Short mmCIF file of C-alpha atoms and ligand atoms in Angstrom, two decimals:
data_model
loop_
_atom_site.label_atom_id
_atom_site.label_comp_id
_atom_site.label_asym_id
_atom_site.label_seq_id
_atom_site.Cartn_x
_atom_site.Cartn_y
_atom_site.Cartn_z
CA MET A 508 4.76 23.30 23.02
CA ALA A 509 3.67 20.41 20.72
CA GLN A 510 3.09 17.13 22.43
CA VAL A 511 5.35 14.51 21.28
CA LEU A 512 4.20 10.78 21.96
CA LYS A 513 7.21 8.88 22.91
CA THR A 514 6.06 5.30 21.72
CA PRO A 515 6.57 4.73 17.98
CA SER A 516 3.68 3.85 15.62
CA HIS A 517 3.52 0.21 14.60
CA SER A 518 2.52 -1.42 11.37
CA LEU A 519 0.30 -4.59 11.25
CA LYS A 520 3.27 -6.40 9.77
CA GLU A 521 5.01 -6.20 13.10
CA PHE A 522 2.48 -8.52 14.89
CA ARG A 523 2.04 -12.20 15.19
CA ILE A 524 -0.80 -14.08 16.76
CA LEU A 525 -0.19 -16.57 19.38
CA PRO A 526 -1.80 -20.14 18.98
CA GLY A 527 -4.69 -20.74 21.33
CA TYR A 528 -6.39 -24.16 22.34
CA THR A 529 -8.42 -25.59 19.35
CA PRO A 530 -11.10 -27.88 20.33
CA PRO A 531 -12.16 -30.90 18.24
CA ASP A 532 -14.92 -28.76 16.44
CA GLY A 533 -12.84 -25.65 16.32
CA ASN A 534 -10.90 -26.40 12.97
CA ALA A 535 -10.95 -24.15 10.05
CA PRO A 536 -14.23 -25.56 8.44
CA ASN A 537 -16.07 -24.64 11.79
CA VAL A 538 -14.82 -21.17 11.62
CA SER A 539 -17.40 -18.40 10.61
CA LEU A 540 -16.07 -15.21 9.12
CA LYS A 541 -19.50 -13.41 9.40
CA THR A 542 -19.03 -9.98 10.55
CA LYS A 543 -20.89 -6.69 11.06
CA LEU A 544 -20.20 -4.07 8.47
CA CYS A 545 -22.16 -1.37 10.25
CA ARG A 546 -25.24 -0.70 12.41
CA ASN A 547 -28.37 -0.85 10.31
CA GLY A 548 -31.64 0.37 12.03
CA ASP A 549 -31.78 -1.52 15.33
CA GLY A 550 -29.47 -4.17 14.16
CA TYR A 551 -26.44 -4.66 11.84
CA LEU A 552 -25.63 -4.96 8.27
CA TYR A 553 -23.78 -8.26 8.07
CA LEU A 554 -21.23 -9.69 5.73
CA HIS A 555 -20.16 -13.43 5.25
CA ALA A 556 -16.62 -12.56 4.76
CA PRO A 557 -14.86 -9.43 6.17
CA PHE A 558 -13.99 -7.79 2.82
CA VAL A 559 -14.82 -4.24 1.43
CA SER A 560 -13.40 -3.18 -1.90
CA ALA A 561 -11.97 0.37 -1.72
CA ALA A 562 -13.96 3.29 -3.14
CA MET A 563 -11.43 3.90 -5.77
CA GLN A 564 -11.62 4.41 -9.67
CA ALA A 565 -8.89 1.48 -10.25
CA VAL A 566 -10.88 -0.98 -8.04
CA THR A 567 -14.72 -0.99 -7.87
CA GLY A 568 -17.16 -0.85 -10.57
CA GLY A 569 -20.11 -2.97 -11.29
CA GLU A 570 -18.23 -6.10 -12.00
CA MET A 571 -16.16 -6.12 -8.89
CA ALA A 572 -19.12 -5.16 -6.71
CA ILE A 573 -21.20 -8.01 -8.08
CA ALA A 574 -18.29 -10.68 -7.63
CA LEU A 575 -17.33 -9.50 -4.15
CA ALA A 576 -20.89 -9.60 -2.94
CA GLN A 577 -21.31 -13.16 -4.26
CA LEU A 578 -18.26 -14.07 -2.27
CA GLY A 579 -19.61 -12.72 0.87
CA GLY A 580 -18.09 -9.10 1.03
CA ILE A 581 -19.25 -5.88 -0.38
CA GLY A 582 -17.98 -3.36 -3.08
CA ILE A 583 -18.03 0.37 -2.75
CA LEU A 584 -18.69 2.53 -5.79
CA PRO A 585 -16.24 5.65 -5.74
CA VAL A 586 -17.52 9.14 -5.62
CA SER A 587 -15.16 10.27 -8.24
CA GLN A 588 -17.53 9.74 -11.10
CA PRO A 589 -20.83 11.49 -12.07
CA VAL A 590 -23.66 10.71 -9.89
CA ASP A 591 -25.76 9.02 -12.85
CA GLU A 592 -22.74 6.55 -13.54
CA GLN A 593 -22.54 5.82 -9.79
CA CYS A 594 -26.33 5.04 -9.72
CA ALA A 595 -26.26 3.01 -12.98
CA LYS A 596 -23.73 0.70 -11.32
CA ILE A 597 -25.90 0.27 -8.32
CA SER A 598 -28.61 -0.71 -10.50
CA GLN A 599 -26.32 -3.11 -12.35
CA VAL A 600 -25.58 -4.71 -9.03
CA LYS A 601 -29.34 -4.85 -7.89
CA ARG A 602 -30.46 -6.25 -11.08
CA PHE A 603 -27.73 -8.85 -11.19
CA LYS A 604 -29.91 -11.52 -9.10
CA ALA A 605 -33.06 -11.21 -7.20
CA GLY A 606 -35.64 -13.62 -5.81
CA PHE A 607 -38.88 -12.19 -6.82
CA GLN A 608 -38.32 -9.64 -9.58
CA THR A 609 -40.85 -6.93 -10.27
CA ASN A 610 -39.10 -4.53 -12.56
CA ILE A 611 -38.16 -6.48 -15.57
CA LEU A 612 -38.80 -5.62 -18.96
CA THR A 613 -42.27 -6.54 -20.25
CA LEU A 614 -43.63 -6.51 -23.76
CA ALA A 615 -46.93 -5.51 -25.59
CA PRO A 616 -48.34 -7.86 -27.99
CA ASP A 617 -48.35 -5.35 -30.94
CA GLN A 618 -44.74 -4.64 -30.81
CA PRO A 619 -42.61 -5.74 -33.89
CA ILE A 620 -40.07 -8.34 -33.46
CA ALA A 621 -37.43 -5.90 -34.97
CA GLU A 622 -37.86 -3.80 -31.73
CA ILE A 623 -37.37 -6.81 -29.48
CA VAL A 624 -34.19 -7.70 -31.52
CA GLU A 625 -32.81 -4.44 -30.68
CA VAL A 626 -33.74 -4.62 -26.88
CA ILE A 627 -32.07 -7.96 -26.63
CA ARG A 628 -28.96 -6.47 -28.39
CA GLN A 629 -28.91 -3.61 -25.83
CA THR A 630 -29.79 -5.33 -22.64
CA GLY A 631 -28.80 -9.00 -22.97
CA TYR A 632 -32.26 -10.09 -21.49
CA THR A 633 -33.76 -13.00 -23.38
CA THR A 634 -37.02 -13.70 -21.72
CA PHE A 635 -39.90 -11.31 -21.58
CA PRO A 636 -43.61 -11.64 -20.34
CA VAL A 637 -46.00 -10.08 -22.44
CA THR A 638 -49.05 -8.25 -20.98
CA GLU A 639 -52.09 -6.78 -22.50
CA SER A 640 -50.80 -3.24 -22.26
CA GLY A 641 -47.03 -3.94 -22.09
CA GLN A 642 -46.87 -2.75 -18.37
CA PHE A 643 -45.54 -5.16 -15.93
CA HIS A 644 -48.56 -5.05 -13.66
CA ASP A 645 -51.15 -6.22 -16.08
CA LYS A 646 -52.79 -9.27 -17.35
CA LEU A 647 -50.16 -11.76 -18.64
CA ILE A 648 -51.00 -13.23 -22.09
CA GLY A 649 -47.71 -14.81 -23.03
CA ILE A 650 -44.08 -15.21 -22.86
CA LEU A 651 -41.71 -14.40 -25.56
CA THR A 652 -37.92 -15.83 -25.49
CA ASP A 653 -35.14 -15.24 -28.08
CA LYS A 654 -35.95 -18.87 -29.14
CA ASP A 655 -39.47 -18.08 -30.36
CA PHE A 656 -38.60 -16.10 -33.44
CA ASP A 657 -35.86 -16.33 -36.20
CA GLU A 658 -34.43 -12.82 -37.00
CA ARG A 659 -33.87 -13.58 -40.51
CA ARG A 660 -37.75 -14.11 -41.24
CA ASP A 661 -39.61 -12.47 -38.53
CA LEU A 662 -38.59 -8.94 -38.14
CA ASP A 663 -42.07 -7.56 -39.23
CA CYS A 664 -44.07 -10.03 -37.16
CA ARG A 665 -45.79 -8.89 -33.96
CA VAL A 666 -44.92 -10.16 -30.57
CA ALA A 667 -48.40 -11.76 -30.35
CA THR A 668 -47.77 -13.98 -33.32
CA ARG A 669 -44.65 -15.41 -31.91
CA MET A 670 -45.08 -15.70 -28.14
CA LYS A 671 -46.02 -18.78 -26.26
CA THR A 672 -49.39 -18.74 -24.66
CA ASP A 673 -49.39 -21.90 -22.78
CA VAL A 674 -47.68 -20.31 -19.82
CA GLN A 675 -46.99 -22.22 -16.60
CA ALA A 676 -47.42 -19.74 -13.71
CA GLY A 677 -47.90 -19.72 -9.93
CA THR A 678 -50.64 -18.10 -8.06
CA ASP A 679 -50.47 -15.61 -5.27
CA ILE A 680 -46.98 -17.45 -4.18
CA ASN A 681 -45.06 -15.13 -1.76
CA ASP A 682 -42.64 -17.75 -0.41
CA LEU A 683 -39.43 -17.87 -2.49
CA SER A 684 -38.52 -21.48 -1.90
CA ALA A 685 -42.14 -22.48 -2.83
CA ALA A 686 -41.75 -20.44 -5.99
CA ASN A 687 -38.43 -22.01 -6.94
CA GLN A 688 -39.81 -25.63 -6.27
CA LEU A 689 -42.83 -25.00 -8.58
CA MET A 690 -40.38 -23.62 -11.29
CA ILE A 691 -38.12 -26.72 -10.84
CA ARG A 692 -41.32 -29.03 -11.08
CA TYR A 693 -42.41 -27.26 -14.28
CA GLY A 694 -38.90 -27.73 -15.63
CA ARG A 695 -38.87 -24.12 -16.82
CA GLY A 696 -36.15 -21.40 -16.40
CA PHE A 697 -38.66 -18.79 -15.75
CA LEU A 698 -41.87 -18.61 -13.47
CA PRO A 699 -44.41 -15.88 -13.52
CA ILE A 700 -46.43 -15.45 -10.45
CA LEU A 701 -50.05 -14.05 -11.11
CA SER A 702 -52.79 -12.81 -8.89
CA LYS A 703 -56.14 -14.81 -8.91
CA GLU A 704 -57.33 -12.45 -11.60
CA GLY A 705 -54.24 -13.26 -13.95
CA ILE A 706 -52.25 -10.03 -13.28
CA LEU A 707 -48.59 -10.44 -13.41
CA GLN A 708 -47.10 -9.83 -9.69
CA THR A 709 -43.63 -11.10 -9.90
CA VAL A 710 -41.23 -13.48 -11.64
CA VAL A 711 -38.44 -15.69 -10.51
CA PHE A 712 -35.71 -16.96 -12.78
CA LYS A 713 -33.83 -20.32 -12.52
CA LYS A 714 -30.62 -18.61 -13.23
CA ASP A 715 -30.97 -16.69 -10.07
CA LEU A 716 -31.50 -19.74 -8.05
CA ASP A 717 -28.64 -21.36 -9.72
CA LYS A 718 -26.44 -18.36 -8.77
CA HIS A 719 -27.54 -18.60 -5.21
CA LEU A 720 -26.53 -22.26 -4.99
CA ARG A 721 -23.32 -21.56 -6.38
CA HIS A 722 -22.48 -18.67 -3.89
CA PRO A 723 -24.31 -19.71 -0.68
CA SER A 724 -22.53 -17.02 1.37
CA GLU A 725 -23.46 -14.20 -0.85
CA SER A 726 -24.25 -10.76 0.76
CA ILE A 727 -27.79 -10.04 0.07
CA ASP A 728 -30.56 -7.47 1.03
CA GLY A 729 -34.04 -8.16 2.46
CA LYS A 730 -35.25 -8.59 -1.41
CA LYS A 731 -32.41 -11.31 -1.94
CA ARG A 732 -30.32 -8.95 -4.18
CA LEU A 733 -26.58 -8.36 -3.84
CA LEU A 734 -25.53 -5.72 -1.45
CA VAL A 735 -23.69 -2.65 -2.62
CA GLY A 736 -22.26 0.61 -0.99
CA ALA A 737 -21.48 3.95 -2.50
CA ALA A 738 -19.09 6.67 -1.48
CA ILE A 739 -19.90 10.25 -0.99
CA SER A 740 -17.78 13.32 -0.21
CA THR A 741 -18.55 15.77 2.60
CA HIS A 742 -19.06 18.74 0.12
CA PRO A 743 -22.69 20.27 0.25
CA GLU A 744 -23.15 19.27 -3.36
CA ASP A 745 -23.03 15.67 -2.56
CA ARG A 746 -26.49 16.06 -0.56
CA ASP A 747 -28.09 15.59 -3.89
CA ARG A 748 -26.00 12.69 -4.65
CA VAL A 749 -27.11 11.13 -1.29
CA GLN A 750 -30.78 11.47 -2.26
CA ALA A 751 -30.03 9.71 -5.73
CA LEU A 752 -28.13 6.77 -4.37
CA ILE A 753 -30.78 6.15 -1.82
CA GLU A 754 -33.50 6.39 -4.69
CA HIS A 755 -31.42 3.66 -6.45
CA GLU A 756 -31.50 1.46 -3.22
CA VAL A 757 -27.91 1.65 -2.22
CA ASP A 758 -27.41 -0.41 1.03
CA VAL A 759 -24.72 1.70 2.72
CA LEU A 760 -23.02 5.14 2.32
CA ILE A 761 -19.41 5.67 2.97
CA ILE A 762 -18.11 8.97 3.41
CA ASP A 763 -14.66 9.06 1.48
CA ALA A 764 -12.50 11.49 3.30
CA SER A 765 -8.71 11.26 3.84
CA ASP A 766 -9.24 13.06 7.15
CA GLY A 767 -12.55 12.24 8.79
CA HIS A 768 -12.20 14.37 11.99
CA THR A 769 -13.83 17.35 10.49
CA GLU A 770 -16.84 19.63 10.97
CA TYR A 771 -17.75 18.92 7.37
CA GLN A 772 -17.97 15.47 8.09
CA ARG A 773 -20.05 15.79 11.14
CA GLU A 774 -22.41 18.01 9.27
CA MET A 775 -22.81 15.35 6.48
CA ILE A 776 -23.58 12.49 8.82
CA GLN A 777 -26.20 14.71 10.39
CA PHE A 778 -27.63 15.45 6.99
CA ILE A 779 -27.89 11.76 6.11
CA LYS A 780 -29.33 10.93 9.63
CA GLU A 781 -32.11 13.69 9.38
CA HIS A 782 -33.06 12.84 5.72
CA THR A 783 -32.78 9.08 5.22
CA VAL A 784 -32.52 5.82 7.19
CA ALA A 785 -29.51 4.46 5.35
CA PRO A 786 -26.47 3.45 7.47
CA VAL A 787 -23.53 5.75 7.02
CA ILE A 788 -19.96 4.89 7.67
CA GLY A 789 -17.69 7.65 8.60
CA GLY A 790 -13.81 8.08 8.34
CA ASN A 791 -11.20 8.06 8.03
CA VAL A 792 -9.62 8.54 11.63
CA VAL A 793 -6.57 7.32 13.40
CA THR A 794 -7.11 8.58 16.87
CA ALA A 795 -9.49 7.91 19.81
CA GLU A 796 -10.51 11.59 19.76
CA GLY A 797 -11.41 11.15 15.90
CA PHE A 798 -13.39 7.83 16.68
CA ASN A 799 -15.33 9.40 19.54
CA PHE A 800 -16.04 12.45 17.27
CA LEU A 801 -17.51 10.36 14.61
CA ALA A 802 -19.40 8.07 17.09
CA GLU A 803 -21.01 11.14 18.66
CA ALA A 804 -21.85 12.46 15.14
CA GLY A 805 -23.94 9.13 14.62
CA ALA A 806 -21.67 7.29 12.23
CA ASP A 807 -22.87 3.55 11.95
CA ALA A 808 -19.34 2.38 11.55
CA ILE A 809 -15.95 3.94 11.41
CA LYS A 810 -13.19 3.46 8.82
CA VAL A 811 -9.59 3.90 10.15
CA GLY A 812 -6.29 4.61 8.49
CA MET A 813 -4.17 7.50 7.42
CA GLY A 814 -0.96 7.68 5.23
CA ILE A 815 -0.57 3.84 4.88
CA GLY A 816 -2.31 3.14 1.60
CA SER A 817 -0.03 1.24 -0.90
CA GLY A 818 0.56 4.09 -3.32
CA CYS A 819 0.01 6.83 -0.81
CA THR A 820 2.19 9.76 -0.56
CA THR A 821 0.28 11.56 2.22
CA GLN A 822 3.02 11.08 4.88
CA GLU A 823 5.83 12.15 2.51
CA VAL A 824 3.97 15.35 1.47
CA LYS A 825 2.04 16.21 4.80
CA ALA A 826 3.71 14.19 7.47
CA THR A 827 0.25 13.13 8.66
CA GLY A 828 -0.70 9.49 9.27
CA ARG A 829 -0.18 6.64 11.58
CA GLY A 830 0.76 3.00 11.65
CA GLN A 831 -2.22 0.90 11.18
CA GLY A 832 -1.23 -1.31 14.11
CA THR A 833 -1.22 1.51 16.58
CA THR A 834 -4.36 3.06 15.15
CA LEU A 835 -6.31 -0.16 15.72
CA MET A 836 -4.91 -0.74 19.03
CA GLU A 837 -5.95 2.86 20.07
CA ILE A 838 -9.36 2.84 18.26
CA GLY A 839 -10.10 -0.76 19.31
CA ALA A 840 -9.85 0.40 23.05
CA ALA A 841 -11.92 3.59 22.33
CA ARG A 842 -14.63 1.34 20.76
CA ASP A 843 -14.65 -1.04 24.07
CA GLN A 844 -14.96 1.97 26.06
CA TRP A 845 -17.79 3.47 23.90
CA GLN A 846 -19.78 0.06 24.19
CA LYS A 847 -19.33 0.24 28.05
CA ASP A 848 -20.58 3.91 28.21
CA HIS A 849 -23.35 3.65 25.50
CA ASP A 850 -24.31 -0.11 25.61
CA ALA A 851 -23.87 -0.19 21.72
CA TYR A 852 -21.21 -1.74 19.54
CA LEU A 853 -19.70 0.23 16.57
CA PRO A 854 -17.74 -1.69 13.86
CA ILE A 855 -14.52 -0.64 12.80
CA ILE A 856 -13.21 -0.94 9.10
CA ALA A 857 -9.39 -1.00 8.83
CA ASP A 858 -8.58 0.67 5.48
CA GLY A 859 -5.29 0.87 3.64
CA GLY A 860 -2.03 -1.00 3.65
CA ILE A 861 -3.33 -4.39 3.82
CA ALA A 862 -2.44 -6.56 0.89
CA GLY A 863 -1.87 -10.10 2.25
CA PRO A 864 -3.81 -12.61 4.61
CA ALA A 865 -1.28 -12.22 7.66
CA GLU A 866 -2.09 -8.42 7.77
CA MET A 867 -5.75 -9.02 7.25
CA SER A 868 -5.76 -11.42 10.28
CA VAL A 869 -3.77 -9.12 12.53
CA GLY A 870 -6.17 -6.32 11.50
CA LEU A 871 -9.24 -8.32 12.57
CA ALA A 872 -7.36 -9.58 15.71
CA LEU A 873 -6.72 -5.87 16.74
CA GLY A 874 -10.19 -5.04 16.54
CA ALA A 875 -11.27 -4.49 12.90
CA ASP A 876 -14.76 -6.10 11.94
CA ALA A 877 -13.99 -5.49 8.20
CA ILE A 878 -10.94 -4.85 5.81
CA MET A 879 -11.15 -2.32 3.09
CA MET A 880 -8.46 -2.97 0.48
CA GLY A 881 -7.52 -1.41 -2.84
CA ASN A 882 -4.20 -2.92 -3.96
CA PHE A 883 -5.26 -6.36 -3.19
CA PHE A 884 -8.60 -6.31 -5.21
CA ALA A 885 -7.12 -4.19 -8.17
CA ARG A 886 -5.09 -7.41 -9.01
CA TYR A 887 -8.28 -9.30 -9.84
CA THR A 888 -9.65 -9.49 -13.46
CA GLU A 889 -12.93 -7.94 -12.01
CA SER A 890 -11.31 -4.64 -11.02
CA GLN A 891 -11.66 -1.36 -13.11
CA GLY A 892 -8.09 -0.99 -13.89
CA ASN A 893 -6.87 -2.04 -17.45
CA LEU A 894 -4.88 -5.13 -18.02
CA VAL A 895 -1.53 -4.15 -19.68
CA ARG A 896 1.70 -5.75 -20.54
CA ASN A 897 4.76 -4.05 -18.63
CA ALA A 898 8.34 -3.71 -20.32
CA ALA A 899 9.15 -7.19 -18.93
CA GLY A 900 6.30 -8.67 -20.93
CA GLU A 901 4.32 -9.55 -17.78
CA VAL A 902 0.64 -8.82 -17.79
CA VAL A 903 -0.37 -6.29 -15.02
CA LYS A 904 -3.15 -4.30 -13.96
CA GLU A 905 -3.15 -0.42 -13.69
CA TYR A 906 -3.65 0.72 -10.20
CA TRP A 907 -3.93 4.41 -9.49
CA MET A 908 -4.63 6.20 -6.06
CA GLU A 909 -7.54 8.72 -5.67
CA GLY A 910 -5.07 11.42 -4.73
CA SER A 911 -3.06 10.76 -7.97
CA MET A 912 -3.26 13.14 -11.01
CA ARG A 913 -5.04 10.49 -13.01
CA ALA A 914 -7.77 10.16 -10.53
CA HIS A 915 -8.10 13.90 -10.34
CA ASN A 916 -10.43 13.37 -7.20
CA MET A 917 -9.53 16.87 -5.87
CA ARG A 918 -12.57 16.97 -3.29
CA ARG A 919 -11.22 14.12 -1.39
CA TYR A 920 -8.31 16.21 -0.19
CA ALA A 921 -9.96 19.42 -0.04
CA GLN A 922 -8.06 20.94 -3.05
CA THR A 923 -8.94 23.04 -6.20
CA LYS A 924 -7.54 23.16 -9.55
CA GLU A 925 -5.16 25.96 -8.66
CA ASN A 926 -3.68 24.22 -5.61
CA PHE A 927 -3.74 20.78 -6.45
CA PHE A 928 -0.75 18.57 -5.56
CA GLU A 929 -0.50 14.81 -5.44
CA GLU A 930 -1.08 12.67 -2.35
CA GLY A 931 -0.91 9.36 -4.28
CA ILE A 932 0.72 7.78 -7.37
CA SER A 933 -0.15 5.77 -10.45
CA GLY A 934 1.40 2.36 -10.99
CA TYR A 935 0.82 -1.38 -11.62
CA VAL A 936 0.02 -4.51 -9.55
CA PRO A 937 0.35 -8.06 -10.70
CA HIS A 938 -2.66 -9.54 -12.43
CA VAL A 939 -3.64 -12.66 -10.40
CA GLY A 940 -6.65 -13.86 -12.15
CA SER A 941 -10.30 -13.96 -11.14
CA ILE A 942 -11.42 -13.16 -7.70
CA HIS A 943 -13.68 -16.19 -7.92
CA ASP A 944 -10.61 -18.35 -8.34
CA LYS A 945 -8.57 -16.75 -5.52
CA LEU A 946 -10.56 -15.22 -2.78
CA PRO A 947 -11.81 -18.70 -1.44
CA THR A 948 -8.21 -19.51 -0.74
CA ILE A 949 -7.68 -16.34 1.19
CA ILE A 950 -10.96 -16.97 3.02
CA GLN A 951 -9.70 -20.51 4.05
CA MET A 952 -6.38 -18.95 5.21
CA LEU A 953 -8.28 -16.56 7.52
CA ARG A 954 -10.40 -19.36 8.95
CA ALA A 955 -7.22 -21.39 9.62
CA THR A 956 -5.72 -18.46 11.44
CA LEU A 957 -8.82 -18.15 13.64
CA ALA A 958 -8.83 -21.93 14.26
CA THR A 959 -5.10 -21.97 15.34
CA ALA A 960 -5.80 -18.91 17.71
CA GLY A 961 -8.64 -20.98 19.17
CA CYS A 962 -11.38 -18.71 17.88
CA ARG A 963 -14.49 -19.68 15.90
CA THR A 964 -15.62 -16.18 15.17
CA ILE A 965 -14.41 -12.67 14.78
CA ASP A 966 -16.15 -11.72 17.87
CA GLU A 967 -14.16 -14.38 19.44
CA LEU A 968 -10.91 -13.24 17.86
CA HIS A 969 -11.70 -9.71 19.22
CA GLU A 970 -12.24 -11.14 22.74
CA ASN A 971 -9.38 -13.83 22.97
CA ALA A 972 -6.56 -13.33 20.64
CA VAL A 973 -3.05 -12.71 22.04
CA LEU A 974 -0.70 -10.94 19.68
CA GLU A 975 2.79 -10.21 20.17
CA MET A 976 4.93 -7.54 18.52
CA GLN A 977 8.03 -8.95 16.77
CA SER A 978 11.75 -7.97 16.97
CA TYR A 979 13.41 -7.31 13.72
CA THR A 980 15.06 -10.56 13.93
CA ALA A 981 12.03 -12.46 14.82
CA LEU A 982 10.42 -11.01 11.68
CA MET A 983 13.39 -12.19 9.74
CA ASP A 984 12.75 -15.80 10.96
CA SER A 985 9.17 -15.46 10.06
CA GLN A 986 10.08 -14.93 6.46
CA ILE A 987 11.68 -17.53 4.08
CA HIS A 988 15.33 -17.86 5.14
CA ASP A 989 18.36 -20.01 4.88
CA ILE A 990 16.95 -21.78 1.70
CA ASP A 991 18.25 -21.30 -1.77
CA GLN A 992 14.97 -20.66 -4.13
CA ARG A 993 16.84 -20.20 -7.29
CA ILE A 994 16.17 -23.08 -9.94
CA LEU A 995 19.30 -25.22 -10.15
P1 IMP B 894 -4.31 0.03 -0.39
O1 IMP B 894 -5.14 -1.07 -0.09
O2 IMP B 894 -3.03 -0.13 0.45
O3 IMP B 894 -3.86 0.22 -1.77
O4 IMP B 894 -4.98 1.34 0.18
C1 IMP B 894 -6.14 1.68 -0.39
C2 IMP B 894 -6.82 2.84 0.47
O5 IMP B 894 -5.77 4.02 0.41
C3 IMP B 894 -8.03 3.47 0.06
O6 IMP B 894 -9.27 2.69 0.45
C4 IMP B 894 -7.97 4.87 0.76
O7 IMP B 894 -8.24 4.96 2.06
C5 IMP B 894 -6.52 5.19 0.55
N1 IMP B 894 -6.25 6.10 -0.49
C6 IMP B 894 -6.73 6.11 -1.76
N2 IMP B 894 -6.15 6.84 -2.63
C7 IMP B 894 -5.34 7.47 -1.80
C8 IMP B 894 -4.29 8.53 -2.08
O8 IMP B 894 -4.12 9.05 -3.25
N3 IMP B 894 -3.36 8.91 -1.07
C9 IMP B 894 -3.63 8.42 0.20
N4 IMP B 894 -4.51 7.54 0.56
C10 IMP B 894 -5.36 6.88 -0.50
#
């Protein structure tokens, strides 16, 4: 006979966090939201803010991934696109900002200016080193910028006749701050670094330094480039995708599956572990058994949640799923046990059904190290959904689930063309403006929650938070009540 669990499943919305003692240096500005996204070699891949954008067509493209990494989180590029498009978006993020750059476009002295005009039009780049052969690692002989020629007059001229040859460069510098200081001293926007023989080694750009100063908490890799993740499916054909993503220097792979407690998932994790050193996040699971299964398989973090995404119809059509509060309580306890047994901490990512700061705080307090959101990020200008006007004249953003007809991501649900049914809908969410304007306020709200709970870090929140389940009437009191909000 089937087993029936008698305690009901709970949503994150049913919990509140009790205040704890806040010491004089424990207020919001002193709270750190730095968090572990996943294991990475012998250590962890850290984020400065616990935000992960969903691997969904409507949510994460290059623009969202760049903006979110600048703000301390990470974007995950969806698997439901051709592999070359997914790789091109990784390159877009990786090229966006770097410390020392070694792969920028270099010109040869005999190229006609007409060719350079076309390059500028296609790439948007405006500053180019010129080397003897046109190859990056060769003798530097000049610099050409878009200010050095006039398109109306110089199209037939050669680069050599327009480039500047009085180049100020650094020699054999491998410390980024020393390179930046020299660039500032020269008052230039660009500093080439040469070997003693005059061979171009690397370059640094002032615009990269400016971007870093504007976003001190950005998520960056060892080469000071923004972090980005990419989703893969468990299907065998995605083994080639894994190789391509790794070649494009993706920072983390995420297996995108609605049900992660499967043999397919174990096989994909093992393939990744055997063939790469990249961290891999497994999921989604909602039970302790599912967590232990993926932990045993070698996942570097585990993503949890089923049937609770904002536009998800999984529970309606399949009756499978679980309240995210209960999932996190059970899996948080399984993670603690795993840590005791294996002396190793495995991060948990809460995925789905989280669209406001209260749910984010409760999710983190119940053991999540990071929060993956679709609906929440779809609302920002930087998401991939189109801006449209609805019947009431409001500007809204399109948001469609990966299991919807529109996304046609049948592999996520182990479906084929013949047996396809929807597990999610297409709809609209309000457009709330740029993530750059709005996310800092949400970050401040989370910090304030931790301060009130008497915790200075997410680790402390996991250890010390006291949560309480609310009665229906207590929840009514926790919302706006007994006040007329209509304009008189
Ligand atoms: P949201 O933030 O509540 O909108 O949930 C986003 C999450 O829902 C994603 O990260 C996926 O895990 C999940 N999801 C995406 N598409 C579907 C779907 O079609 N059905 C069920 N869940 C989905």
